[in-house]
mmCIF file with all atom_site columns, C-alpha atoms in Angstrom:
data_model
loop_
_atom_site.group_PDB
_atom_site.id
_atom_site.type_symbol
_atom_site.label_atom_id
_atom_site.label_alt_id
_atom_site.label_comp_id
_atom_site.label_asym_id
_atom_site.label_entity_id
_atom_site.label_seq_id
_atom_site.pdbx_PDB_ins_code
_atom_site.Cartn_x
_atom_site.Cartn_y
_atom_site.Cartn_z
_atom_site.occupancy
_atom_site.B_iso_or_equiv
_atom_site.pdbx_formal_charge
_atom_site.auth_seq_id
_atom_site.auth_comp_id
_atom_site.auth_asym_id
_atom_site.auth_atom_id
_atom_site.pdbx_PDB_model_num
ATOM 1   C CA . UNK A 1 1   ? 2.556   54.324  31.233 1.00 34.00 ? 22  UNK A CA 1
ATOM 2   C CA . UNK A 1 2   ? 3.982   53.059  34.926 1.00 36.00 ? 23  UNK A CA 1
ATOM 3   C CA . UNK A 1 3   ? 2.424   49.905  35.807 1.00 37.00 ? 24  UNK A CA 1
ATOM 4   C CA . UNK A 1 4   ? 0.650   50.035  38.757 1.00 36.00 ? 25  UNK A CA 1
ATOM 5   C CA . UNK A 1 5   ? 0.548   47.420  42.027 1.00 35.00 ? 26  UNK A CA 1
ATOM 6   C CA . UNK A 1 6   ? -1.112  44.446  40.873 1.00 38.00 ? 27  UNK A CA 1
ATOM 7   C CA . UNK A 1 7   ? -0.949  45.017  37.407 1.00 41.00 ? 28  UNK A CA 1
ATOM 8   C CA . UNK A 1 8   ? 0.721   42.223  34.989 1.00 47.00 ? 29  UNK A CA 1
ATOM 9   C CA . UNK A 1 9   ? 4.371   43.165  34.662 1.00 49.00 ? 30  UNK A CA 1
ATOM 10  C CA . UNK A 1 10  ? 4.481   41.212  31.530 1.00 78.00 ? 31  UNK A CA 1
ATOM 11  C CA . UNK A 1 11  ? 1.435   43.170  29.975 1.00 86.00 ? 32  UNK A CA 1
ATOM 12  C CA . UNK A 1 12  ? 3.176   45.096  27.196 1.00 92.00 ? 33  UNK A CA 1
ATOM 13  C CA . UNK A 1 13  ? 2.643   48.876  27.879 1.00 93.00 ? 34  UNK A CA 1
ATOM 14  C CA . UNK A 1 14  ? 1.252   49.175  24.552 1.00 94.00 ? 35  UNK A CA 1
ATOM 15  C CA . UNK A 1 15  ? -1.814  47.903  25.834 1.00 94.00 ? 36  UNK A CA 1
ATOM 16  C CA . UNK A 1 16  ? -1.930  49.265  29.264 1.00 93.00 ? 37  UNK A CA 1
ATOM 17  C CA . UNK A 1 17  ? -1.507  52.919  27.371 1.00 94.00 ? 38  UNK A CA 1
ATOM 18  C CA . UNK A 1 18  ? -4.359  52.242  25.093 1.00 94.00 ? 39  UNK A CA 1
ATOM 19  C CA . UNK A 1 19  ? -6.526  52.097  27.685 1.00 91.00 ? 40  UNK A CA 1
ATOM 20  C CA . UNK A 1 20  ? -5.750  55.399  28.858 1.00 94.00 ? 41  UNK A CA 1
ATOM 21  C CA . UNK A 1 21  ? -5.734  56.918  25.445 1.00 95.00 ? 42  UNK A CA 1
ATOM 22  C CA . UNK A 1 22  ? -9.179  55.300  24.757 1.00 93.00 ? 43  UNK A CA 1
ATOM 23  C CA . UNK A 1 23  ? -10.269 57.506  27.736 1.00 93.00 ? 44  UNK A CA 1
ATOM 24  C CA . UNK A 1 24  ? -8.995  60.613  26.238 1.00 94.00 ? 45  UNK A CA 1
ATOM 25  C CA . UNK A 1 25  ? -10.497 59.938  23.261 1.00 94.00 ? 46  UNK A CA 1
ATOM 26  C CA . UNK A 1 26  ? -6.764  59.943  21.917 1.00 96.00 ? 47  UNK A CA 1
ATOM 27  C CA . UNK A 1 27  ? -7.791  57.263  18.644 1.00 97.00 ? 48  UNK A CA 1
ATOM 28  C CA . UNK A 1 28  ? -4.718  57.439  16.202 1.00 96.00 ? 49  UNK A CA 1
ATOM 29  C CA . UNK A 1 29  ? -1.874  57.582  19.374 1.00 96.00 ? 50  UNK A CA 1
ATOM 30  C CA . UNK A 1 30  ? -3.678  54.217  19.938 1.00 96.00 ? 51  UNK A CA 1
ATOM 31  C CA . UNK A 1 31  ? -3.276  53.199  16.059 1.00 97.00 ? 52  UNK A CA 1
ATOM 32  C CA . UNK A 1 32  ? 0.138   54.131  16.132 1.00 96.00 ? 53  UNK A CA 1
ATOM 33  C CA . UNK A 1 33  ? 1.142   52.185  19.430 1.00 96.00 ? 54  UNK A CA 1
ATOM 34  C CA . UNK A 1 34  ? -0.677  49.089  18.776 1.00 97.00 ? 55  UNK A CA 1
ATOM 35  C CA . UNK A 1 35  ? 0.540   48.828  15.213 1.00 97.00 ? 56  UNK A CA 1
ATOM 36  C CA . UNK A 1 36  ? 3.658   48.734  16.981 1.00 96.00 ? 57  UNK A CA 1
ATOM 37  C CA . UNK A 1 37  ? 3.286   45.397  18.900 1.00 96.00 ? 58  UNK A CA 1
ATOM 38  C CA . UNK A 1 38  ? 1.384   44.181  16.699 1.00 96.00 ? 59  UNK A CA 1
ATOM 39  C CA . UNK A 1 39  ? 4.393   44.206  14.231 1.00 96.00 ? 60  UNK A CA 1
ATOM 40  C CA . UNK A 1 40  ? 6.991   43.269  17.315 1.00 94.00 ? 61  UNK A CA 1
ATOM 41  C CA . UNK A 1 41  ? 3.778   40.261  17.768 1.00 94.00 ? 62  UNK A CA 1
ATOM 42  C CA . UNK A 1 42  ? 3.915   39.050  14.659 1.00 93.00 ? 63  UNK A CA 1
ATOM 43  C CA . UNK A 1 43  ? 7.971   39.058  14.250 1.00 91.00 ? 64  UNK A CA 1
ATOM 44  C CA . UNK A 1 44  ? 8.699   37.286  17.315 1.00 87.00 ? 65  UNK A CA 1
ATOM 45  C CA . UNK A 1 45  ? 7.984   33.277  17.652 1.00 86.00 ? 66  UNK A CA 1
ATOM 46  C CA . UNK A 1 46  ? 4.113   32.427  18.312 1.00 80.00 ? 67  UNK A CA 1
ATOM 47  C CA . UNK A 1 47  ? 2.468   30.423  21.381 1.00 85.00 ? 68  UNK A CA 1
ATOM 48  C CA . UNK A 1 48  ? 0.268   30.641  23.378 1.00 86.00 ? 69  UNK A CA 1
ATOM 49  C CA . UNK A 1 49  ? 0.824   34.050  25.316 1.00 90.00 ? 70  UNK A CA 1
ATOM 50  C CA . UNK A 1 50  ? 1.564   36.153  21.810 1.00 91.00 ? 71  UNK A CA 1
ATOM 51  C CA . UNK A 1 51  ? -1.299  34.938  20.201 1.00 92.00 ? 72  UNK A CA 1
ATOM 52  C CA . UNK A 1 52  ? -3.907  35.916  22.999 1.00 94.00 ? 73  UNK A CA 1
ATOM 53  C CA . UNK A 1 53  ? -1.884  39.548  22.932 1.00 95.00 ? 74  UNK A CA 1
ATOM 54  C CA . UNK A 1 54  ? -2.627  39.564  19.331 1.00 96.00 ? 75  UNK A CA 1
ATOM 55  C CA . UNK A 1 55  ? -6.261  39.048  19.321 1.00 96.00 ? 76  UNK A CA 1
ATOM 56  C CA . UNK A 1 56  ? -6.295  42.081  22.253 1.00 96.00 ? 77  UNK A CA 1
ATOM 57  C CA . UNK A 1 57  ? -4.395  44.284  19.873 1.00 97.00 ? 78  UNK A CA 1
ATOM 58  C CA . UNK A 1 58  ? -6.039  43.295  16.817 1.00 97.00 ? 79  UNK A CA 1
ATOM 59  C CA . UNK A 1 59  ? -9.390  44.158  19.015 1.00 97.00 ? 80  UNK A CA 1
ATOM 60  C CA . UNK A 1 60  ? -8.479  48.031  20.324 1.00 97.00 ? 81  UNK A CA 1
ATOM 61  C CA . UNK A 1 61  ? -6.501  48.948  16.829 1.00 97.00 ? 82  UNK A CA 1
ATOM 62  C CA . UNK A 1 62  ? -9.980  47.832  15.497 1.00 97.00 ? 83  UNK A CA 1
ATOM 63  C CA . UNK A 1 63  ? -12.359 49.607  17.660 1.00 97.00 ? 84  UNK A CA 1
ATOM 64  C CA . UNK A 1 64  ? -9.972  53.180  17.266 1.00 97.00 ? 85  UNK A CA 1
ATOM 65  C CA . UNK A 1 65  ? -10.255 52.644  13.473 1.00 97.00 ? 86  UNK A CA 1
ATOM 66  C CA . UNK A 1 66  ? -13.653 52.690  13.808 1.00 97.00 ? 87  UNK A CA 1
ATOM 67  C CA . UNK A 1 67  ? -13.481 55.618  16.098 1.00 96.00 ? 88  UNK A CA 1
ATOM 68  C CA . UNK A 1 68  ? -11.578 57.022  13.427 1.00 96.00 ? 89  UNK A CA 1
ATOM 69  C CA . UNK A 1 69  ? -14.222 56.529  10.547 1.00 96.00 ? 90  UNK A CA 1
ATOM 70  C CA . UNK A 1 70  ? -11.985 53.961  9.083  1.00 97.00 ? 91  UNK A CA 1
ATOM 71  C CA . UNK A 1 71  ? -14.141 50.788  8.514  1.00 97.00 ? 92  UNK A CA 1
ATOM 72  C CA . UNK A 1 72  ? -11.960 49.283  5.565  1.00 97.00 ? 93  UNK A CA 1
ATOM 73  C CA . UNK A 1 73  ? -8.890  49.022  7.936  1.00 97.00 ? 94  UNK A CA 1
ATOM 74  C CA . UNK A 1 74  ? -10.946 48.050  10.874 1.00 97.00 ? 95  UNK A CA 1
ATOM 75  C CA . UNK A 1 75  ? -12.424 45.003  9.167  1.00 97.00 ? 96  UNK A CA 1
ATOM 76  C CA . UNK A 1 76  ? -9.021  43.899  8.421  1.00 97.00 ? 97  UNK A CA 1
ATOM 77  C CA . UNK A 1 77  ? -8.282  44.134  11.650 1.00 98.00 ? 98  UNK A CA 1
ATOM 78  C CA . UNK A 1 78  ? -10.981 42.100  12.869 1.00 97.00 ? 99  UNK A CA 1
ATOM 79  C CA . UNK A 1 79  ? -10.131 39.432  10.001 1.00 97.00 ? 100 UNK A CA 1
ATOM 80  C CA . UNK A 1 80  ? -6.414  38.672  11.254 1.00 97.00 ? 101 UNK A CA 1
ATOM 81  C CA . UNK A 1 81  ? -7.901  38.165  15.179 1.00 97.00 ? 102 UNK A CA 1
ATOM 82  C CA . UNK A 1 82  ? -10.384 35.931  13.494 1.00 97.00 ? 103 UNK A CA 1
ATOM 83  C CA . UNK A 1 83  ? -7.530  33.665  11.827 1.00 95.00 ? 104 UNK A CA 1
ATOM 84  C CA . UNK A 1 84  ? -6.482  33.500  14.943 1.00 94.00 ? 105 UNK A CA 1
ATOM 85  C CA . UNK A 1 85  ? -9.364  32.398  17.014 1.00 94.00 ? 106 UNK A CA 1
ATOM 86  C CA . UNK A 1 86  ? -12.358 31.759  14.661 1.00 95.00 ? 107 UNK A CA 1
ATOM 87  C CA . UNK A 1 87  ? -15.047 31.111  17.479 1.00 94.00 ? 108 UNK A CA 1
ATOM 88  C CA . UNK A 1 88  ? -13.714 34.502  19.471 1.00 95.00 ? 109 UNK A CA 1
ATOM 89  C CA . UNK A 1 89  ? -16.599 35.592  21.809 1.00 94.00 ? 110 UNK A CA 1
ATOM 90  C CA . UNK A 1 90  ? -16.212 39.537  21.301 1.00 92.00 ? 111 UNK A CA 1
ATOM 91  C CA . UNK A 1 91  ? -17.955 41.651  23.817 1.00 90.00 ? 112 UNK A CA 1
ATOM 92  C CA . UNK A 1 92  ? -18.808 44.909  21.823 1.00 87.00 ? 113 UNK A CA 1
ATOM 93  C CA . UNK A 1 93  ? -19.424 48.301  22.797 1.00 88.00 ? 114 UNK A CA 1
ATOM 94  C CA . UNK A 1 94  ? -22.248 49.236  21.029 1.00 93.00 ? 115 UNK A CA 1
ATOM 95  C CA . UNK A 1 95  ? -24.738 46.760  18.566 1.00 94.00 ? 116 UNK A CA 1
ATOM 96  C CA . UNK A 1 96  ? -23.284 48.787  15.507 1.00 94.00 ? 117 UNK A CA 1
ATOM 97  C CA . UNK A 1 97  ? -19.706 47.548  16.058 1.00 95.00 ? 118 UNK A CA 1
ATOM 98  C CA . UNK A 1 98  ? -21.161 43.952  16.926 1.00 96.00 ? 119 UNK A CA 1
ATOM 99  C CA . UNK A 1 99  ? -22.667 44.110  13.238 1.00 96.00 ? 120 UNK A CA 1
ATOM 100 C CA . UNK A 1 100 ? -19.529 45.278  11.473 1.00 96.00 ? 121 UNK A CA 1
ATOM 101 C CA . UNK A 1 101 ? -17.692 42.562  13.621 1.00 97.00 ? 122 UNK A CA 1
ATOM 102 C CA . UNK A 1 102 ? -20.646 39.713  12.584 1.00 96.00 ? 123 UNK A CA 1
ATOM 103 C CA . UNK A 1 103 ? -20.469 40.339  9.507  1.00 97.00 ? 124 UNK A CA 1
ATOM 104 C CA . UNK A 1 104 ? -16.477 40.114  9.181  1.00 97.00 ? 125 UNK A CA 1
ATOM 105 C CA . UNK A 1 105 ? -16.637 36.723  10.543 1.00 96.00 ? 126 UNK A CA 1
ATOM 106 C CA . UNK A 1 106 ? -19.709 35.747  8.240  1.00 96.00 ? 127 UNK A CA 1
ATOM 107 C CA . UNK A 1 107 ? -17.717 36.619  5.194  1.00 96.00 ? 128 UNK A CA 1
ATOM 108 C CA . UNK A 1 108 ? -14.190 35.471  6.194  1.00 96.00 ? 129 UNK A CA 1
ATOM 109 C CA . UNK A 1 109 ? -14.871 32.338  7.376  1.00 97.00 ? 130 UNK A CA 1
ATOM 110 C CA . UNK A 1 110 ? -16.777 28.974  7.317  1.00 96.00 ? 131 UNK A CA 1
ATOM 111 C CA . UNK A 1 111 ? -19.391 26.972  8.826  1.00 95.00 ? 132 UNK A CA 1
ATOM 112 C CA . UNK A 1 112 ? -19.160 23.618  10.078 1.00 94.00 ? 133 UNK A CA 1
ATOM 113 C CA . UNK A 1 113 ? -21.699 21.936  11.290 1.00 94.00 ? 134 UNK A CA 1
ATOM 114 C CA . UNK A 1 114 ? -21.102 18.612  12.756 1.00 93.00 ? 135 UNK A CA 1
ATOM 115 C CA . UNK A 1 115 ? -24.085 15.964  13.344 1.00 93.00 ? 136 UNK A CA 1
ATOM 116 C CA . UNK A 1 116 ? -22.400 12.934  14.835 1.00 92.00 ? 137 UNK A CA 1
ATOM 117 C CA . UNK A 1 117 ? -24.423 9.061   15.879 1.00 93.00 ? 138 UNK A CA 1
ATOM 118 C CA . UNK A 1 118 ? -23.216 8.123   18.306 1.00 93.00 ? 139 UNK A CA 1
ATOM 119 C CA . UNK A 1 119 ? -23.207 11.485  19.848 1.00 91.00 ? 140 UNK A CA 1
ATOM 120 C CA . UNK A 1 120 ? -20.676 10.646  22.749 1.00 92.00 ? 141 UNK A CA 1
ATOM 121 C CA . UNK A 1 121 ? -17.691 9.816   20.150 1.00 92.00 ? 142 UNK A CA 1
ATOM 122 C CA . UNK A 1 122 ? -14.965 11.998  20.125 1.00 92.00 ? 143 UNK A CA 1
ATOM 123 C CA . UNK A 1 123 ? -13.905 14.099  17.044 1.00 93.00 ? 144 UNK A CA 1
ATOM 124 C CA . UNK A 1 124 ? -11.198 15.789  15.913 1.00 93.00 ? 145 UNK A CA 1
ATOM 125 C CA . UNK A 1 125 ? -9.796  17.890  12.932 1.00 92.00 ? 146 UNK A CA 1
ATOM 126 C CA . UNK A 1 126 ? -6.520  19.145  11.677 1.00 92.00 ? 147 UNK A CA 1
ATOM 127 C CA . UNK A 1 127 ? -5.888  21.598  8.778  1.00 91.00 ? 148 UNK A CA 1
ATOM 128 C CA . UNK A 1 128 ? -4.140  20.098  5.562  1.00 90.00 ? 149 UNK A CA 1
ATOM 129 C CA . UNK A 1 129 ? -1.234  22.287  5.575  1.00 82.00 ? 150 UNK A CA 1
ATOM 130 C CA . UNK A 1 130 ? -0.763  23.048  9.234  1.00 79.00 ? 151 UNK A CA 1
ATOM 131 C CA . UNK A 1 131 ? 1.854   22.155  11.206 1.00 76.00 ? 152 UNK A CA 1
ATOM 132 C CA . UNK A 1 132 ? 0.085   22.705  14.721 1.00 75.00 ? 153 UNK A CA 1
ATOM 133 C CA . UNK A 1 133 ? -1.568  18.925  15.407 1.00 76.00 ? 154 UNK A CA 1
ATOM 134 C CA . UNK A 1 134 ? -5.098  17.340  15.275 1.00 80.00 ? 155 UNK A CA 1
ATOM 135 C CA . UNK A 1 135 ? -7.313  19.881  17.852 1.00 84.00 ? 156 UNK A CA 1
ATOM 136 C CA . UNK A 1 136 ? -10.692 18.387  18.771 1.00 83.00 ? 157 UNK A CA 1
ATOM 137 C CA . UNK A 1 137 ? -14.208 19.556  17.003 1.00 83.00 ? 158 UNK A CA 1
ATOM 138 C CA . UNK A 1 138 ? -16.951 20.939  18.620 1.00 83.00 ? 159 UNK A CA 1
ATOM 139 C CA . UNK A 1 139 ? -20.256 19.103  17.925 1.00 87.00 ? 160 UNK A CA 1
ATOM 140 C CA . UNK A 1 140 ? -23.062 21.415  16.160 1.00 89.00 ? 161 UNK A CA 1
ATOM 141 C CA . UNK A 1 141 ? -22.340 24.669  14.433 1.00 92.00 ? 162 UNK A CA 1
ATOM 142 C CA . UNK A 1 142 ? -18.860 26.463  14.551 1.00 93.00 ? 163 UNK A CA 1
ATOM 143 C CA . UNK A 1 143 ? -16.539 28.525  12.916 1.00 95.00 ? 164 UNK A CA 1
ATOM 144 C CA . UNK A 1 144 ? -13.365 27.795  11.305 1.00 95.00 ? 165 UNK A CA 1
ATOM 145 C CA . UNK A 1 145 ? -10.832 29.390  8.764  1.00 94.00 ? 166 UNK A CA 1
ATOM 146 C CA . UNK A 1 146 ? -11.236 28.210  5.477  1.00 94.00 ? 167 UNK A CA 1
ATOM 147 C CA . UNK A 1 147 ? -9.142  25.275  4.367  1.00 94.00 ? 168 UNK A CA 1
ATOM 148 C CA . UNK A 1 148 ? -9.397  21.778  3.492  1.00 95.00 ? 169 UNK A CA 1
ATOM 149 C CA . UNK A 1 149 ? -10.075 19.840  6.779  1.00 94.00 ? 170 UNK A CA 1
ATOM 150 C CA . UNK A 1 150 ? -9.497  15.989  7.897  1.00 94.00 ? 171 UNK A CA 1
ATOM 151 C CA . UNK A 1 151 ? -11.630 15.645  10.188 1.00 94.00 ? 172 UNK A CA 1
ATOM 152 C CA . UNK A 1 152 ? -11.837 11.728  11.998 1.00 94.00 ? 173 UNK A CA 1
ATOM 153 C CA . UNK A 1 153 ? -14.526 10.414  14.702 1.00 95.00 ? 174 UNK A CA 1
ATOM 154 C CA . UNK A 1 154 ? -13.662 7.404   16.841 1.00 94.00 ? 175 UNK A CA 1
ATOM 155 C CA . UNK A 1 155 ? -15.468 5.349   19.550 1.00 93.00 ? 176 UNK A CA 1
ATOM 156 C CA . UNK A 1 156 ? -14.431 2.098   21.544 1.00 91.00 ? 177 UNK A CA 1
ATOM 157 C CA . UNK A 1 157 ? -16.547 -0.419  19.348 1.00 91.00 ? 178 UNK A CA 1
ATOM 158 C CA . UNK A 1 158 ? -17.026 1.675   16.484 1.00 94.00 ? 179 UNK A CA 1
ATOM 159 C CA . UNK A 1 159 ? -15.426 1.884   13.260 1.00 94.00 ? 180 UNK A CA 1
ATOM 160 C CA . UNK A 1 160 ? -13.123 5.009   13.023 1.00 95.00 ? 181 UNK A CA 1
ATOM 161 C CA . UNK A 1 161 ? -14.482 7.256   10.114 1.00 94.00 ? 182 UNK A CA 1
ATOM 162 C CA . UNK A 1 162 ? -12.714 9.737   8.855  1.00 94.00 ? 183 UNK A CA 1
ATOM 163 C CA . UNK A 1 163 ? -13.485 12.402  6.750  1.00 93.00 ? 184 UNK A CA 1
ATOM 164 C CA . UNK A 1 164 ? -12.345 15.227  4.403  1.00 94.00 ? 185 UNK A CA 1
ATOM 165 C CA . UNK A 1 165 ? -13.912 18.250  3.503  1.00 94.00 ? 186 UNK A CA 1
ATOM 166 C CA . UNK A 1 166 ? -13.630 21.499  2.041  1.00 95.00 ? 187 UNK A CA 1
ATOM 167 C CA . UNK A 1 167 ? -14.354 25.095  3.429  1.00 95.00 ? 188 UNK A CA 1
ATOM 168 C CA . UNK A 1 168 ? -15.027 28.223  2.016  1.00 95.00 ? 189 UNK A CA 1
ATOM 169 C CA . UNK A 1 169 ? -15.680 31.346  3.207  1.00 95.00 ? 190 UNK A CA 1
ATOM 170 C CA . UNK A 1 170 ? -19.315 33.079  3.046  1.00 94.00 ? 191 UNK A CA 1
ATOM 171 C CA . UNK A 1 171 ? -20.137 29.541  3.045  1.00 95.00 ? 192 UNK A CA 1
ATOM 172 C CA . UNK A 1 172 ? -22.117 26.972  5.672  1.00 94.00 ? 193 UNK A CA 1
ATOM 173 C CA . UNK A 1 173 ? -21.467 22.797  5.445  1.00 93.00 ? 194 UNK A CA 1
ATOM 174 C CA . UNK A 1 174 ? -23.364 20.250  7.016  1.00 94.00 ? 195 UNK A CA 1
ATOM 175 C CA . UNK A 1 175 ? -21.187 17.465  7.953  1.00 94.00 ? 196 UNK A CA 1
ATOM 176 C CA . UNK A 1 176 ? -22.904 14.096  9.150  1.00 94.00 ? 197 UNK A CA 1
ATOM 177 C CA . UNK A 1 177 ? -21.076 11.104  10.727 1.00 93.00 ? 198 UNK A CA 1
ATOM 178 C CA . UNK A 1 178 ? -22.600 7.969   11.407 1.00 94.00 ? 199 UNK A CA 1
ATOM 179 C CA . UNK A 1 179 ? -20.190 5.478   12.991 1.00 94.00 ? 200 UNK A CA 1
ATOM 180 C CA . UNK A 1 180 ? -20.803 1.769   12.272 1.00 94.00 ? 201 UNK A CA 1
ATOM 181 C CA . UNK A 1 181 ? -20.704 -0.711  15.087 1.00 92.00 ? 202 UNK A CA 1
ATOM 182 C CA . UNK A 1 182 ? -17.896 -3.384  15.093 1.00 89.00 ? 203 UNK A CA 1
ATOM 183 C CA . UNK A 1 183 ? -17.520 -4.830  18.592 1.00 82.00 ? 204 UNK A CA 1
ATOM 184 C CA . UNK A 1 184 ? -19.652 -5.275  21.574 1.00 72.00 ? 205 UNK A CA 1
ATOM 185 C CA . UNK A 1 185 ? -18.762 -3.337  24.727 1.00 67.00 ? 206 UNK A CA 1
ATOM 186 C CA . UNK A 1 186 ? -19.043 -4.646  28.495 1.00 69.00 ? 207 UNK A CA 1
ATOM 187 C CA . UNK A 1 187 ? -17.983 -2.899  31.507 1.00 74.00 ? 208 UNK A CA 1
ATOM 188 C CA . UNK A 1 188 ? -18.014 -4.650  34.694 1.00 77.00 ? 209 UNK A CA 1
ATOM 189 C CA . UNK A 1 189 ? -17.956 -3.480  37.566 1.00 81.00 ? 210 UNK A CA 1
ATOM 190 C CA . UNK A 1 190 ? -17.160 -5.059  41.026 1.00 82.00 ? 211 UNK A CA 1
ATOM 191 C CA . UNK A 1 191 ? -17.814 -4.882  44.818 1.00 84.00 ? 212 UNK A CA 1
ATOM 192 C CA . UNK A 1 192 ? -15.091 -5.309  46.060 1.00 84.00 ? 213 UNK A CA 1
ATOM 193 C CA . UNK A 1 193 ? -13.006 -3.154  43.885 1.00 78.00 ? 214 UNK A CA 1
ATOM 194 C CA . UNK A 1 194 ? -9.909  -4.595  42.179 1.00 75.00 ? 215 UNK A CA 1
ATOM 195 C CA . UNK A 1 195 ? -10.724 -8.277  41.833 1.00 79.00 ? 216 UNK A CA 1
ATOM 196 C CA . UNK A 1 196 ? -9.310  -9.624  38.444 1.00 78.00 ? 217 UNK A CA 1
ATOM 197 C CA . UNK A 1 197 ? -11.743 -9.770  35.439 1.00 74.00 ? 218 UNK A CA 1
ATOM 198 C CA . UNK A 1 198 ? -10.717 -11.956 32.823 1.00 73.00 ? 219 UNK A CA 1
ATOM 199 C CA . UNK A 1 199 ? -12.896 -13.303 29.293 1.00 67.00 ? 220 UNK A CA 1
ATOM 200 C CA . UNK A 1 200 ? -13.158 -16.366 27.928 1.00 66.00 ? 221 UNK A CA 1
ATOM 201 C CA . UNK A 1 201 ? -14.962 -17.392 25.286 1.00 62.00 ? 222 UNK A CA 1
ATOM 202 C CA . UNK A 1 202 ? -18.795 -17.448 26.423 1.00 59.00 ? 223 UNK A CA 1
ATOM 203 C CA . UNK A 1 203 ? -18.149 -17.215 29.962 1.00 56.00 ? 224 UNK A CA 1
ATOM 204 C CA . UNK A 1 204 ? -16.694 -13.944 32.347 1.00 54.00 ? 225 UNK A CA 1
ATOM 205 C CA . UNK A 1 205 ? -14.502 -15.633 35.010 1.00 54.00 ? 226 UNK A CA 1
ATOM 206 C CA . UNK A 1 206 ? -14.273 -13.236 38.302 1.00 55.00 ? 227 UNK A CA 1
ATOM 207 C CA . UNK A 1 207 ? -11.510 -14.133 41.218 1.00 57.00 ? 228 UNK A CA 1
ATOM 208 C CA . UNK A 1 208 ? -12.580 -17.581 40.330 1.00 52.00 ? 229 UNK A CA 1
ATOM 209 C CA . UNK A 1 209 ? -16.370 -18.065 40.183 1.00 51.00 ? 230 UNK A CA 1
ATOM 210 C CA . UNK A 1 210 ? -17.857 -18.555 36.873 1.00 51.00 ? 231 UNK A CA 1
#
């Protein structure tokens, strides 16, 4: 396939062809060429770019399997783009794909959900294991890979808290997180702006007048 003006010149053809196959109805060319980048994907050094390509490939290989009659392969499918992006929004074609897809991510993965006092503090998790660093947590429900997490919330005047926890898959977790207050916290604010603030013990001092 020739890339036409205003396409992405760095879209891989792979996936600019599969749209044109998908039109013809042409399902296993599709399986063929995406199971093509998708090996040159996964060979190749990950960031940001190939993973994003992955999930797109994983996505159309799926949906031609299914095409295809091939569920088994198709789930499979739809569990690597999962490990790759848990809380992926997936915009189905029909509600029986949506299912097969639902239920994918219902058995591969875990539930977390997150009740955190106060509900302003920030929180974030990393993976024991991993090597990519701490990423921050959504408060509520969501989805993650299953794992054994480390999960810590902190708040100026609060005691950090950190905890660790353990995910399966098939499985929902309730995680709450109470942080315990340690200091008192005063924010001034003056009129004019930048005049010096300084504390002493009992008393606020500002540019000069107690």
């Amino acid at each position: 396939a020739v890339p036409v003006a205003g396409q992405d010149t760095e879209r891989p053809q792979e996936l600019i062809a599969a749209e044109r196959l998908a039109a013809a109805g042409d399902w296993d060319q599709i399986i063929v060429s995406l199971t093509q980048l998708i090996q040159r994907l996964e060979a190749a050094p990950g960031d940001a770019r190939s993973g994003k390509l992955l999930i797109e490939a994983y996505e159309k290989r799926a949906l031609a399997r299914l095409q295809t009659g091939d569920r088994p392969n198709a789930t499979i499918d739809f569990t690597a783009l999962l490990q790759i992006d848990p809380n992926y929004v997936f915009a189905a074609p029909s509600p029986g794909i949506m299912n097969v897809f639902e239920e994918t991510r219902k058995s591969t993965l875990a539930s977390l959900d997150v009740a955190l006092t106060p509900e302003d503090a920030i929180v974030v998790l990393a993976k024991d294991g991993a090597t990519s660093p701490e990423t921050a947590a959504r408060i509520g429900s969501q989805w993650l890979t299953a794992g054994s997490y480390r999960i810590t919330a902190r708040k100026i005047g609060y005691e950090t808290r950190t905890e660790q926890v353990e995910l399966r898959p098939g499985k929902a977790q309730r995680l709450p997180i109470e942080l315990r207050r340690t200091t008192a916290v005063l924010r001034v604010r003056t009129i004019p702006t930048g005049v010096s603030v300084r504390a002493v013990p009992s008393t606020i001092v500002i540019g000069g007048l107690r």
